[in-house]
Tab-separated table of C-alpha atoms and ligand atoms in Angstrom:
chain	number	residue	atom	x	y	z
A	14	UNK	CA	-13.785	7.204	-14.464
A	15	UNK	CA	-10.843	8.394	-16.472
A	16	UNK	CA	-9.051	5.784	-18.613
A	17	UNK	CA	-5.741	6.494	-16.928
A	18	UNK	CA	-5.240	5.556	-13.306
A	19	UNK	CA	-2.466	8.152	-13.048
A	20	UNK	CA	-4.702	10.914	-14.408
A	21	UNK	CA	-7.348	9.853	-11.927
A	22	UNK	CA	-4.824	9.898	-9.065
A	23	UNK	CA	-3.657	13.342	-10.149
A	24	UNK	CA	-7.180	14.737	-9.694
A	25	UNK	CA	-6.770	14.071	-5.968
A	26	UNK	CA	-3.610	16.150	-6.040
A	27	UNK	CA	-5.286	18.979	-7.995
A	28	UNK	CA	-8.044	19.052	-5.405
A	29	UNK	CA	-5.502	19.353	-2.588
A	30	UNK	CA	-3.628	22.085	-4.454
A	31	UNK	CA	-6.699	24.297	-4.096
A	32	UNK	CA	-6.085	24.318	-0.343
A	33	UNK	CA	-2.344	24.917	-0.085
A	34	UNK	CA	0.047	27.460	-1.540
A	35	UNK	CA	3.057	25.738	-3.045
A	36	UNK	CA	5.646	27.110	-5.438
A	37	UNK	CA	5.203	26.793	-9.214
A	38	UNK	CA	8.470	24.858	-9.160
A	39	UNK	CA	7.006	22.185	-6.907
A	40	UNK	CA	3.871	21.915	-9.074
A	41	UNK	CA	6.047	21.538	-12.147
A	42	UNK	CA	8.244	18.874	-10.554
A	43	UNK	CA	5.210	16.829	-9.480
A	44	UNK	CA	3.694	16.891	-12.964
A	45	UNK	CA	5.400	13.694	-14.172
A	46	UNK	CA	7.448	10.762	-12.838
A	47	UNK	CA	11.180	11.363	-12.477
A	48	UNK	CA	12.180	8.178	-14.288
A	49	UNK	CA	10.722	4.934	-15.575
A	50	UNK	CA	12.305	1.715	-16.750
A	51	UNK	CA	10.532	-0.950	-18.821
A	52	UNK	CA	12.437	-4.200	-18.964
A	53	UNK	CA	12.133	-7.508	-20.760
A	54	UNK	CA	12.474	-10.529	-18.469
A	55	UNK	CA	13.288	-13.790	-20.276
A	56	UNK	CA	12.410	-16.829	-18.135
A	57	UNK	CA	13.339	-20.439	-18.926
A	58	UNK	CA	10.196	-22.415	-18.128
A	59	UNK	CA	10.264	-25.887	-16.583
A	60	UNK	CA	9.353	-27.492	-19.926
A	61	UNK	CA	12.410	-25.932	-21.594
A	62	UNK	CA	10.579	-23.170	-23.478
A	63	UNK	CA	11.425	-19.491	-23.065
A	64	UNK	CA	8.826	-16.937	-22.029
A	65	UNK	CA	9.403	-13.199	-21.929
A	66	UNK	CA	7.591	-11.094	-19.327
A	67	UNK	CA	7.384	-7.323	-19.098
A	68	UNK	CA	8.633	-5.586	-15.947
A	69	UNK	CA	8.440	-1.968	-14.808
A	70	UNK	CA	10.098	0.214	-12.190
A	71	UNK	CA	9.090	3.832	-11.675
A	72	UNK	CA	10.713	6.486	-9.478
A	73	UNK	CA	8.106	9.213	-9.155
A	74	UNK	CA	9.942	11.744	-7.004
A	75	UNK	CA	13.046	11.670	-4.829
A	76	UNK	CA	13.070	15.172	-3.327
A	77	UNK	CA	12.738	13.803	0.215
A	78	UNK	CA	15.114	10.848	-0.195
A	79	UNK	CA	15.620	7.590	-2.108
A	80	UNK	CA	12.420	6.294	-3.704
A	81	UNK	CA	10.576	3.498	-1.959
A	82	UNK	CA	7.766	1.194	-3.053
A	83	UNK	CA	6.713	-2.402	-3.596
A	84	UNK	CA	6.889	-4.788	-6.547
A	85	UNK	CA	3.616	-6.285	-7.759
A	86	UNK	CA	3.265	-9.553	-9.719
A	87	UNK	CA	-0.170	-9.509	-11.329
A	88	UNK	CA	-1.641	-10.117	-14.800
A	89	UNK	CA	-3.212	-6.642	-14.735
A	90	UNK	CA	0.060	-4.721	-14.169
A	91	UNK	CA	0.540	-1.852	-16.638
A	92	UNK	CA	2.896	1.112	-16.780
A	93	UNK	CA	-0.009	3.401	-15.939
A	94	UNK	CA	-0.791	1.385	-12.803
A	95	UNK	CA	2.849	1.321	-11.654
A	96	UNK	CA	3.181	5.077	-12.231
A	97	UNK	CA	0.099	5.831	-10.166
A	98	UNK	CA	1.251	3.517	-7.386
A	99	UNK	CA	4.620	5.351	-7.403
A	100	UNK	CA	2.738	8.657	-7.267
A	101	UNK	CA	0.787	7.489	-4.175
A	102	UNK	CA	4.009	6.275	-2.534
A	103	UNK	CA	5.478	9.780	-2.848
A	104	UNK	CA	2.623	11.169	-0.770
A	105	UNK	CA	2.414	8.213	1.598
A	106	UNK	CA	6.077	8.499	2.595
A	107	UNK	CA	5.597	12.238	3.162
A	108	UNK	CA	2.439	11.716	5.249
A	109	UNK	CA	4.454	9.506	7.608
A	110	UNK	CA	7.468	11.866	7.441
A	111	UNK	CA	9.741	9.086	6.160
A	112	UNK	CA	12.962	10.268	4.485
A	113	UNK	CA	11.864	8.786	1.156
A	114	UNK	CA	10.351	9.651	-2.183
A	115	UNK	CA	7.903	7.394	-4.007
A	116	UNK	CA	8.605	4.462	-6.328
A	117	UNK	CA	6.915	1.267	-7.461
A	118	UNK	CA	7.544	-1.798	-9.603
A	119	UNK	CA	5.644	-4.597	-11.218
A	120	UNK	CA	5.648	-7.522	-13.608
A	121	UNK	CA	2.730	-8.399	-15.871
A	122	UNK	CA	2.346	-12.062	-14.953
A	123	UNK	CA	-0.090	-14.452	-13.351
A	124	UNK	CA	2.203	-15.932	-10.679
A	125	UNK	CA	-0.355	-18.641	-9.873
A	126	UNK	CA	0.483	-20.207	-13.245
A	127	UNK	CA	4.226	-20.479	-12.457
A	128	UNK	CA	6.061	-23.235	-10.584
A	129	UNK	CA	8.210	-22.116	-7.637
A	130	UNK	CA	11.365	-22.488	-9.722
A	131	UNK	CA	9.885	-20.391	-12.540
A	132	UNK	CA	8.851	-17.800	-9.961
A	133	UNK	CA	12.419	-17.678	-8.619
A	134	UNK	CA	13.854	-17.243	-12.141
A	135	UNK	CA	11.344	-14.455	-12.822
A	136	UNK	CA	12.229	-12.680	-9.551
A	137	UNK	CA	15.967	-12.862	-10.250
A	138	UNK	CA	15.362	-11.844	-13.890
A	139	UNK	CA	13.472	-8.762	-12.723
A	140	UNK	CA	16.486	-7.688	-10.647
A	141	UNK	CA	18.828	-8.327	-13.605
A	142	UNK	CA	16.686	-5.848	-15.517
A	143	UNK	CA	16.485	-3.098	-12.897
A	144	UNK	CA	19.776	-3.514	-10.967
A	145	UNK	CA	21.206	-0.230	-12.237
A	146	UNK	CA	18.015	1.596	-11.354
A	147	UNK	CA	17.752	0.527	-7.686
A	148	UNK	CA	20.074	0.601	-4.659
A	149	UNK	CA	20.073	1.348	-0.901
A	150	UNK	CA	20.570	5.091	-1.590
A	151	UNK	CA	18.588	5.262	-4.818
A	152	UNK	CA	15.430	3.169	-4.890
A	153	UNK	CA	14.404	0.473	-2.418
A	154	UNK	CA	11.761	-2.098	-3.445
A	155	UNK	CA	9.515	-4.145	-1.109
A	156	UNK	CA	6.654	-6.666	-1.430
A	157	UNK	CA	3.222	-5.818	-2.816
A	158	UNK	CA	0.342	-7.846	-4.277
A	159	UNK	CA	1.397	-11.478	-4.926
A	160	UNK	CA	5.002	-10.951	-3.859
A	161	UNK	CA	6.261	-12.008	-0.436
A	162	UNK	CA	9.329	-12.220	1.806
A	163	UNK	CA	10.754	-15.238	-0.024
A	164	UNK	CA	10.626	-13.333	-3.313
A	165	UNK	CA	12.317	-10.335	-1.635
A	166	UNK	CA	15.037	-12.702	-0.384
A	167	UNK	CA	15.680	-14.028	-3.920
A	168	UNK	CA	15.762	-10.472	-5.237
A	169	UNK	CA	18.243	-9.240	-2.600
A	170	UNK	CA	20.414	-12.282	-3.270
A	171	UNK	CA	20.425	-11.545	-7.010
A	172	UNK	CA	21.321	-7.896	-6.395
A	173	UNK	CA	24.202	-9.012	-4.174
A	174	UNK	CA	25.458	-11.398	-6.878
A	175	UNK	CA	25.449	-8.559	-9.416
A	176	UNK	CA	27.153	-6.096	-7.023
A	177	UNK	CA	29.542	-8.710	-5.545
A	178	UNK	CA	28.791	-7.445	-2.041
A	179	UNK	CA	26.185	-7.954	0.660
A	180	UNK	CA	23.679	-5.088	0.599
A	181	UNK	CA	20.593	-6.038	2.597
A	182	UNK	CA	19.312	-2.425	2.595
A	183	UNK	CA	18.556	-2.628	-1.154
A	184	UNK	CA	15.196	-4.253	-0.492
A	185	UNK	CA	12.813	-4.523	2.454
A	186	UNK	CA	10.242	-7.095	3.513
A	187	UNK	CA	12.975	-9.768	3.481
A	188	UNK	CA	12.946	-12.970	5.545
A	189	UNK	CA	14.136	-12.357	9.105
A	190	UNK	CA	17.189	-14.555	8.527
A	191	UNK	CA	18.281	-12.340	5.588
A	192	UNK	CA	18.049	-9.016	7.421
A	193	UNK	CA	14.283	-8.571	7.598
A	194	UNK	CA	12.693	-6.649	10.439
A	195	UNK	CA	10.676	-8.131	13.227
A	196	UNK	CA	7.076	-6.983	12.890
A	197	UNK	CA	7.229	-6.368	9.096
A	198	UNK	CA	4.692	-9.033	8.149
A	199	UNK	CA	1.919	-7.590	10.308
A	200	UNK	CA	3.005	-3.945	9.892
A	201	UNK	CA	0.493	-2.812	7.255
A	202	UNK	CA	-2.431	-4.205	9.193
A	203	UNK	CA	-1.098	-3.089	12.568
A	204	UNK	CA	-0.618	0.415	11.161
A	205	UNK	CA	-4.199	0.361	9.833
A	206	UNK	CA	-5.376	-0.914	13.201
A	207	UNK	CA	-3.677	2.011	15.005
A	208	UNK	CA	-5.282	4.476	12.559
A	209	UNK	CA	-8.721	2.886	13.065
A	210	UNK	CA	-8.354	2.785	16.841
A	211	UNK	CA	-7.368	6.491	16.804
A	212	UNK	CA	-10.055	7.749	14.418
A	213	UNK	CA	-13.081	5.520	15.079
A	214	UNK	CA	-13.926	7.135	18.453
A	215	UNK	CA	-13.579	10.593	16.834
A	216	UNK	CA	-16.103	9.454	14.197
A	217	UNK	CA	-18.526	8.426	16.931
A	218	UNK	CA	-17.743	4.681	17.062
A	219	UNK	CA	-16.773	4.541	20.706
A	220	UNK	CA	-17.663	0.902	21.436
A	221	UNK	CA	-15.708	-1.754	19.521
A	222	UNK	CA	-18.288	-4.473	20.216
A	223	UNK	CA	-20.967	-2.342	18.540
A	224	UNK	CA	-18.844	-1.446	15.504
A	225	UNK	CA	-19.684	-3.748	12.566
A	226	UNK	CA	-16.854	-4.043	10.030
A	227	UNK	CA	-16.693	-5.606	6.539
A	228	UNK	CA	-13.288	-6.340	4.997
A	229	UNK	CA	-12.771	-6.944	1.265
A	230	UNK	CA	-9.572	-8.953	0.612
A	231	UNK	CA	-8.301	-11.641	2.983
A	232	UNK	CA	-4.622	-11.573	2.017
A	233	UNK	CA	-1.603	-10.384	4.001
A	234	UNK	CA	-3.091	-6.998	4.875
A	235	UNK	CA	-6.816	-7.848	5.192
A	236	UNK	CA	-6.559	-11.135	7.104
A	237	UNK	CA	-4.137	-9.908	9.785
A	238	UNK	CA	-6.180	-6.719	10.253
A	239	UNK	CA	-9.347	-8.822	10.609
A	240	UNK	CA	-7.645	-10.788	13.391
A	241	UNK	CA	-6.338	-7.668	15.153
A	242	UNK	CA	-9.795	-6.055	15.051
A	243	UNK	CA	-11.430	-9.282	16.260
A	244	UNK	CA	-8.952	-9.555	19.158
A	245	UNK	CA	-9.606	-5.904	20.105
A	246	UNK	CA	-13.323	-6.703	20.382
A	247	UNK	CA	-14.625	-5.233	17.092
A	248	UNK	CA	-17.358	-7.120	15.270
A	249	UNK	CA	-15.973	-8.254	11.908
A	250	UNK	CA	-19.152	-9.340	10.103
A	251	UNK	CA	-17.895	-10.019	6.557
A	252	UNK	CA	-14.654	-10.931	4.776
A	253	UNK	CA	-13.917	-11.898	1.177
A	254	UNK	CA	-11.177	-12.885	-1.240
A	255	UNK	CA	-10.986	-13.138	-5.023
A	256	UNK	CA	-13.390	-16.119	-5.027
A	257	UNK	CA	-16.134	-14.597	-2.878
A	258	UNK	CA	-17.004	-13.817	0.720
A	259	UNK	CA	-18.846	-14.798	3.883
A	260	UNK	CA	-21.181	-12.775	6.070
A	261	UNK	CA	-22.705	-13.154	9.522
A	262	UNK	CA	-24.362	-10.096	11.097
A	263	UNK	CA	-23.557	-11.559	14.551
A	264	UNK	CA	-19.820	-11.468	13.775
A	265	UNK	CA	-17.389	-13.998	12.268
A	266	UNK	CA	-14.963	-16.250	14.146
A	267	UNK	CA	-11.883	-14.753	12.470
A	268	UNK	CA	-9.180	-16.990	14.093
A	269	UNK	CA	-10.963	-20.120	12.797
A	270	UNK	CA	-11.415	-18.667	9.300
A	271	UNK	CA	-7.799	-17.503	9.126
A	272	UNK	CA	-6.452	-20.848	10.291
A	273	UNK	CA	-8.629	-22.739	7.826
A	274	UNK	CA	-7.378	-20.615	4.941
A	275	UNK	CA	-3.739	-20.972	6.036
A	276	UNK	CA	-3.985	-24.754	6.517
A	277	UNK	CA	-5.458	-25.208	3.083
A	278	UNK	CA	-2.846	-22.940	1.555
A	279	UNK	CA	-0.050	-25.121	2.857
A	280	UNK	CA	-1.519	-28.176	1.178
A	281	UNK	CA	-1.707	-26.405	-2.147
A	282	UNK	CA	0.661	-24.062	-3.977
A	283	UNK	CA	2.521	-20.933	-2.854
A	284	UNK	CA	-0.595	-18.991	-3.731
A	285	UNK	CA	-3.829	-19.891	-2.051
A	286	UNK	CA	-6.574	-21.404	-4.164
A	287	UNK	CA	-8.921	-22.119	-1.273
A	288	UNK	CA	-11.507	-19.427	-0.754
A	289	UNK	CA	-12.993	-18.120	2.479
A	290	UNK	CA	-16.403	-18.793	0.945
A	291	UNK	CA	-15.888	-22.547	1.485
A	292	UNK	CA	-16.772	-22.151	5.142
A	293	UNK	CA	-20.292	-23.578	5.338
A	294	UNK	CA	-21.759	-22.099	8.496
A	295	UNK	CA	-21.757	-18.544	7.153
A	296	UNK	CA	-23.817	-16.922	4.429
A	297	UNK	CA	-21.913	-16.767	1.120
A	298	UNK	CA	-21.843	-13.422	-0.623
A	299	UNK	CA	-20.014	-12.108	-3.644
A	300	UNK	CA	-17.628	-9.157	-3.609
A	301	UNK	CA	-20.172	-6.695	-4.962
A	302	UNK	CA	-22.543	-7.625	-2.119
A	303	UNK	CA	-19.806	-7.257	0.493
A	304	UNK	CA	-19.094	-3.700	-0.596
A	305	UNK	CA	-22.753	-2.754	-0.305
A	306	UNK	CA	-23.489	-4.412	3.074
A	307	UNK	CA	-25.249	-2.456	5.786
A	308	UNK	CA	-22.247	-2.126	8.124
A	309	UNK	CA	-20.599	0.663	10.094
A	310	UNK	CA	-17.150	0.426	8.536
A	311	UNK	CA	-15.993	-0.850	5.160
A	312	UNK	CA	-12.317	-1.754	4.738
A	313	UNK	CA	-11.342	-2.411	1.094
A	314	UNK	CA	-8.102	-4.441	1.300
A	315	UNK	CA	-7.813	-6.042	-2.142
A	316	UNK	CA	-7.198	-4.075	-5.345
A	317	UNK	CA	-7.790	-0.610	-6.778
A	318	UNK	CA	-10.991	0.792	-8.335
A	319	UNK	CA	-13.457	-1.256	-6.302
A	320	UNK	CA	-15.716	1.695	-5.519
A	321	UNK	CA	-16.551	3.837	-8.525
A	322	UNK	CA	-19.502	5.870	-9.799
A	323	UNK	CA	-21.180	2.509	-10.532
A	324	UNK	CA	-21.598	1.474	-6.895
A	325	UNK	CA	-20.736	4.506	-4.714
A	326	UNK	CA	-24.413	5.415	-4.340
A	327	UNK	CA	-25.118	1.901	-2.993
A	328	UNK	CA	-22.484	1.967	-0.240
A	329	UNK	CA	-24.221	1.738	3.135
A	330	UNK	CA	-21.150	1.856	5.388
A	331	UNK	CA	-20.850	4.987	7.512
A	332	UNK	CA	-17.083	5.324	6.957
A	333	UNK	CA	-14.340	3.683	4.885
A	334	UNK	CA	-10.716	2.907	5.703
A	335	UNK	CA	-8.650	2.224	2.563
A	336	UNK	CA	-6.145	-0.543	3.267
A	337	UNK	CA	-5.748	-1.312	-0.455
A	338	UNK	CA	-4.071	1.280	-2.650
A	339	UNK	CA	-6.627	3.281	-4.632
A	340	UNK	CA	-9.752	1.178	-3.953
A	341	UNK	CA	-12.001	4.243	-4.378
A	342	UNK	CA	-11.556	6.132	-7.661
A	343	UNK	CA	-11.989	9.887	-7.986
A	344	UNK	CA	-15.606	9.699	-9.172
A	345	UNK	CA	-16.494	7.243	-6.397
A	346	UNK	CA	-14.759	9.449	-3.862
A	347	UNK	CA	-16.685	12.523	-5.007
A	348	UNK	CA	-19.990	10.655	-4.591
A	349	UNK	CA	-19.072	9.356	-1.117
A	350	UNK	CA	-18.054	12.885	-0.108
A	351	UNK	CA	-21.370	14.309	-1.332
A	352	UNK	CA	-23.143	11.651	0.746
A	353	UNK	CA	-21.148	12.629	3.854
A	354	UNK	CA	-19.326	9.280	4.108
A	355	UNK	CA	-15.730	9.881	5.320
A	356	UNK	CA	-12.936	7.951	3.613
A	357	UNK	CA	-9.688	7.539	5.527
A	358	UNK	CA	-7.233	7.456	2.606
A	359	UNK	CA	-4.781	4.744	1.632
A	360	UNK	CA	-1.795	7.075	1.995
A	361	UNK	CA	-2.459	7.126	5.734
A	362	UNK	CA	-4.313	3.877	6.479
A	363	UNK	CA	-1.922	1.428	4.811
A	364	UNK	CA	1.324	3.303	5.532
A	365	UNK	CA	2.343	0.915	8.348
A	366	UNK	CA	4.028	-1.371	5.802
A	367	UNK	CA	6.341	1.261	4.388
A	368	UNK	CA	6.997	2.626	7.874
A	369	UNK	CA	8.337	-0.715	9.120
A	370	UNK	CA	10.162	-1.099	5.787
A	371	UNK	CA	11.897	2.143	6.716
A	372	UNK	CA	12.745	0.651	10.132
A	373	UNK	CA	14.142	-2.425	8.343
A	374	UNK	CA	16.347	-0.223	6.124
A	375	UNK	CA	17.588	1.700	9.198
A	376	UNK	CA	18.409	-1.576	10.978
A	377	UNK	CA	20.218	-2.940	7.887
A	378	UNK	CA	22.325	0.194	7.650
A	379	UNK	CA	23.181	0.383	11.333
A	380	UNK	CA	23.620	-3.370	11.829
A	381	UNK	CA	21.649	-3.168	15.065
A	382	UNK	CA	18.408	-5.157	15.131
A	383	UNK	CA	15.364	-4.200	17.226
A	384	UNK	CA	12.867	-6.295	19.158
A	385	UNK	CA	9.290	-6.655	17.901
A	386	UNK	CA	8.099	-4.510	20.828
A	387	UNK	CA	10.490	-1.738	19.745
A	388	UNK	CA	9.261	-1.885	16.162
A	389	UNK	CA	5.573	-1.889	17.097
A	390	UNK	CA	5.999	0.917	19.606
A	391	UNK	CA	7.735	3.160	17.049
A	392	UNK	CA	5.089	2.251	14.474
A	393	UNK	CA	2.281	3.111	16.872
A	394	UNK	CA	3.843	6.495	17.704
A	395	UNK	CA	4.063	7.526	14.042
A	396	UNK	CA	0.674	6.208	12.929
A	397	UNK	CA	-1.181	7.738	15.871
A	398	UNK	CA	0.670	11.063	15.490
A	399	UNK	CA	-0.001	11.424	11.748
A	400	UNK	CA	-3.624	10.179	11.969
A	401	UNK	CA	-4.169	12.855	14.639
A	402	UNK	CA	-2.456	15.531	12.501
A	403	UNK	CA	-4.617	14.738	9.475
A	404	UNK	CA	-7.825	14.623	11.525
A	405	UNK	CA	-6.970	18.011	13.046
A	406	UNK	CA	-6.120	19.575	9.671
A	407	UNK	CA	-9.360	18.212	8.165
A	408	UNK	CA	-11.399	19.586	11.089
A	409	UNK	CA	-9.684	23.002	11.105
A	410	UNK	CA	-9.860	23.575	7.339
A	411	UNK	CA	-13.126	21.641	6.864
A	412	UNK	CA	-11.536	19.311	4.326
A	413	UNK	CA	-12.246	15.690	3.430
A	414	UNK	CA	-9.676	13.427	5.096
A	415	UNK	CA	-8.062	12.513	1.770
A	416	UNK	CA	-7.563	16.141	0.793
A	417	UNK	CA	-6.185	16.878	4.264
A	418	UNK	CA	-3.695	14.013	3.908
A	419	UNK	CA	-2.525	15.346	0.522
A	420	UNK	CA	-2.217	18.890	1.884
A	421	UNK	CA	-0.217	17.549	4.839
A	422	UNK	CA	2.112	15.603	2.510
A	423	UNK	CA	2.379	18.443	-0.004
A	424	UNK	CA	3.617	20.872	2.607
A	425	UNK	CA	6.484	18.479	3.420
A	426	UNK	CA	7.304	17.621	-0.218
A	427	UNK	CA	7.229	21.218	-1.440
A	428	UNK	CA	9.423	22.291	1.479
A	429	UNK	CA	12.206	19.947	0.370
A	430	UNK	CA	11.728	20.892	-3.303
A	431	UNK	CA	11.869	24.604	-2.485
A	432	UNK	CA	14.981	24.150	-0.340
A	433	UNK	CA	16.857	23.662	-3.642
A	434	UNK	CA	15.835	27.137	-4.866
A	435	UNK	CA	12.633	28.346	-6.507
A	436	UNK	CA	11.646	30.690	-9.305
A	437	UNK	CA	11.370	33.501	-6.749
A	438	UNK	CA	14.918	32.954	-5.540
A	439	UNK	CA	16.446	32.975	-9.042
A	440	UNK	CA	14.339	35.839	-10.387
A	441	UNK	CA	15.200	37.936	-7.353
A	442	UNK	CA	18.924	37.206	-7.778
A	443	UNK	CA	18.830	38.091	-11.488
A	444	UNK	CA	17.102	41.365	-10.621
A	445	UNK	CA	19.763	42.287	-8.002
B	510	NAD	P1	-2.347	-10.197	-1.010
B	510	NAD	O1	-1.976	-10.681	-2.348
B	510	NAD	O2	-1.762	-10.860	0.193
B	510	NAD	O3	-3.938	-10.247	-0.827
B	510	NAD	C1	-4.847	-9.750	-1.748
B	510	NAD	C2	-6.207	-10.300	-1.352
B	510	NAD	O4	-7.207	-9.723	-2.182
B	510	NAD	C3	-6.338	-11.811	-1.525
B	510	NAD	O5	-7.101	-12.343	-0.459
B	510	NAD	C4	-7.113	-11.954	-2.838
B	510	NAD	O6	-7.848	-13.165	-2.899
B	510	NAD	C5	-8.035	-10.757	-2.702
B	510	NAD	N1	-8.609	-10.316	-3.954
B	510	NAD	C6	-8.032	-10.240	-5.184
B	510	NAD	N2	-8.934	-9.778	-6.077
B	510	NAD	C7	-10.081	-9.565	-5.382
B	510	NAD	C8	-11.361	-9.084	-5.734
B	510	NAD	N3	-11.648	-8.742	-6.980
B	510	NAD	N4	-12.292	-8.977	-4.760
B	510	NAD	C9	-11.999	-9.318	-3.483
B	510	NAD	N5	-10.824	-9.776	-3.102
B	510	NAD	C10	-9.874	-9.892	-4.035
B	510	NAD	O7	-2.053	-8.638	-1.036
B	510	NAD	P2	-1.869	-7.670	0.203
B	510	NAD	O8	-0.428	-7.557	0.465
B	510	NAD	O9	-2.801	-8.061	1.301
B	510	NAD	O10	-2.332	-6.288	-0.471
B	510	NAD	C11	-3.707	-5.927	-0.573
B	510	NAD	C12	-3.807	-4.458	-0.864
B	510	NAD	O11	-3.149	-3.737	0.165
B	510	NAD	C13	-3.156	-3.993	-2.172
B	510	NAD	O12	-3.873	-2.924	-2.716
B	510	NAD	C14	-1.797	-3.518	-1.726
B	510	NAD	O13	-1.239	-2.561	-2.631
B	510	NAD	C15	-2.164	-2.892	-0.404
B	510	NAD	N6	-1.015	-2.769	0.482
B	510	NAD	C16	-0.386	-3.860	0.969
B	510	NAD	C17	0.716	-3.694	1.791
B	510	NAD	C18	1.436	-4.868	2.417
B	510	NAD	O14	2.424	-4.644	3.141
B	510	NAD	N7	0.995	-6.093	2.222
B	510	NAD	C19	1.161	-2.400	2.118
B	510	NAD	C20	0.475	-1.309	1.611
B	510	NAD	C21	-0.615	-1.516	0.787
């Protein structure tokens, strides 16, 4: 694995570039992020001391529209990670044909160590630092790992205080009462569910009850997807969170597990300390074991770099759907490809979240709010359409699904870059 996540992510782009003709101008523009801000966030702690945290916001490319991407609160956040996440967002928005470029933000912090008041001060402090860098027509943040709708609400409120106006479209994933969209909370998982339901039969998994699925990560995305798959009759045999996992080859009772985790969460802090592995009747496994289970489908839904050259040879699943961003690194991906294991990439599988974020932004700007049925129907149309497009492109050009998704996105991104004039246009004019 390369030391830089961004360099590693770029290898996926280089691979796709072998299969599509784009202008030199577009290649050049995509070679580095458009702009990056690193900000210092001073936070008054409950005991009176002052702590300074580091925050980042990156706008990778805005050729197709304002940049869009979540804000992550995690101790492992680095500039390199935020830049690669912004890079992926550029392609994800293009895959779904959203009128956005790609952005991302993050704060290097362990939010589990903060009180709720400290968390609110940190969230508002982050916006103080990036307020001139974001905006409804410039860059629109949203939730990501360890940030949620309440945090988005605080952030929108802080932006409004700074701007002295009410601008709900500056941020998405807000509480419903502050201009959030119906259906946003379940959107990432519902989008992934639509992609799985579209592609699984094409991969030969025609019977849900015979399709055994393991899901790594039981947070917002993983737990709701587990429930949707369970309700649609799929056999979810293993789930895990940061503390460990549970496995039953006969299938898990997902509603009971989800409720147990939620109930415990309420009794504790904003962030859940209870682990799914506390449920006695199932076999406990660790995260490494979950990834290597003999299942039909593996759904990594936690963090990046979970499948690398170290464990890719041990993966027994017949196909992967990436709900997390970047869970399979380039080396791991190359090994899975050589073993004939298809990977449905993150930039398609988890794009339901940003798609409904787009719907939220549209609703905020028009002032007309949609029903949940409306939102889900529009989401289904887009996810099914683009999953079908990528499958068809991969089949026609005999490409891995990830490469096909990048090619699909690249054709849209380069079209908007080239619309501003290319080398050919200017050289031709000079020659005339
Ligand atoms: P979350 O914070 O709600 O959940 C993360 C889950 O992963 C938790 O259950 C946590 O315990 C678990 N986890 C952490 N480290 C782990 C490890 N080493 N092994 C196994 N599990 C581990 O976050 P989320 O919103 O569900 O996001 C999960 C992934 O999905 C991230 O990669 C995120 O970028 C991606 N994603 C989320 C959304 C969204 O709308 N929530 C949208 C697009 C992509």
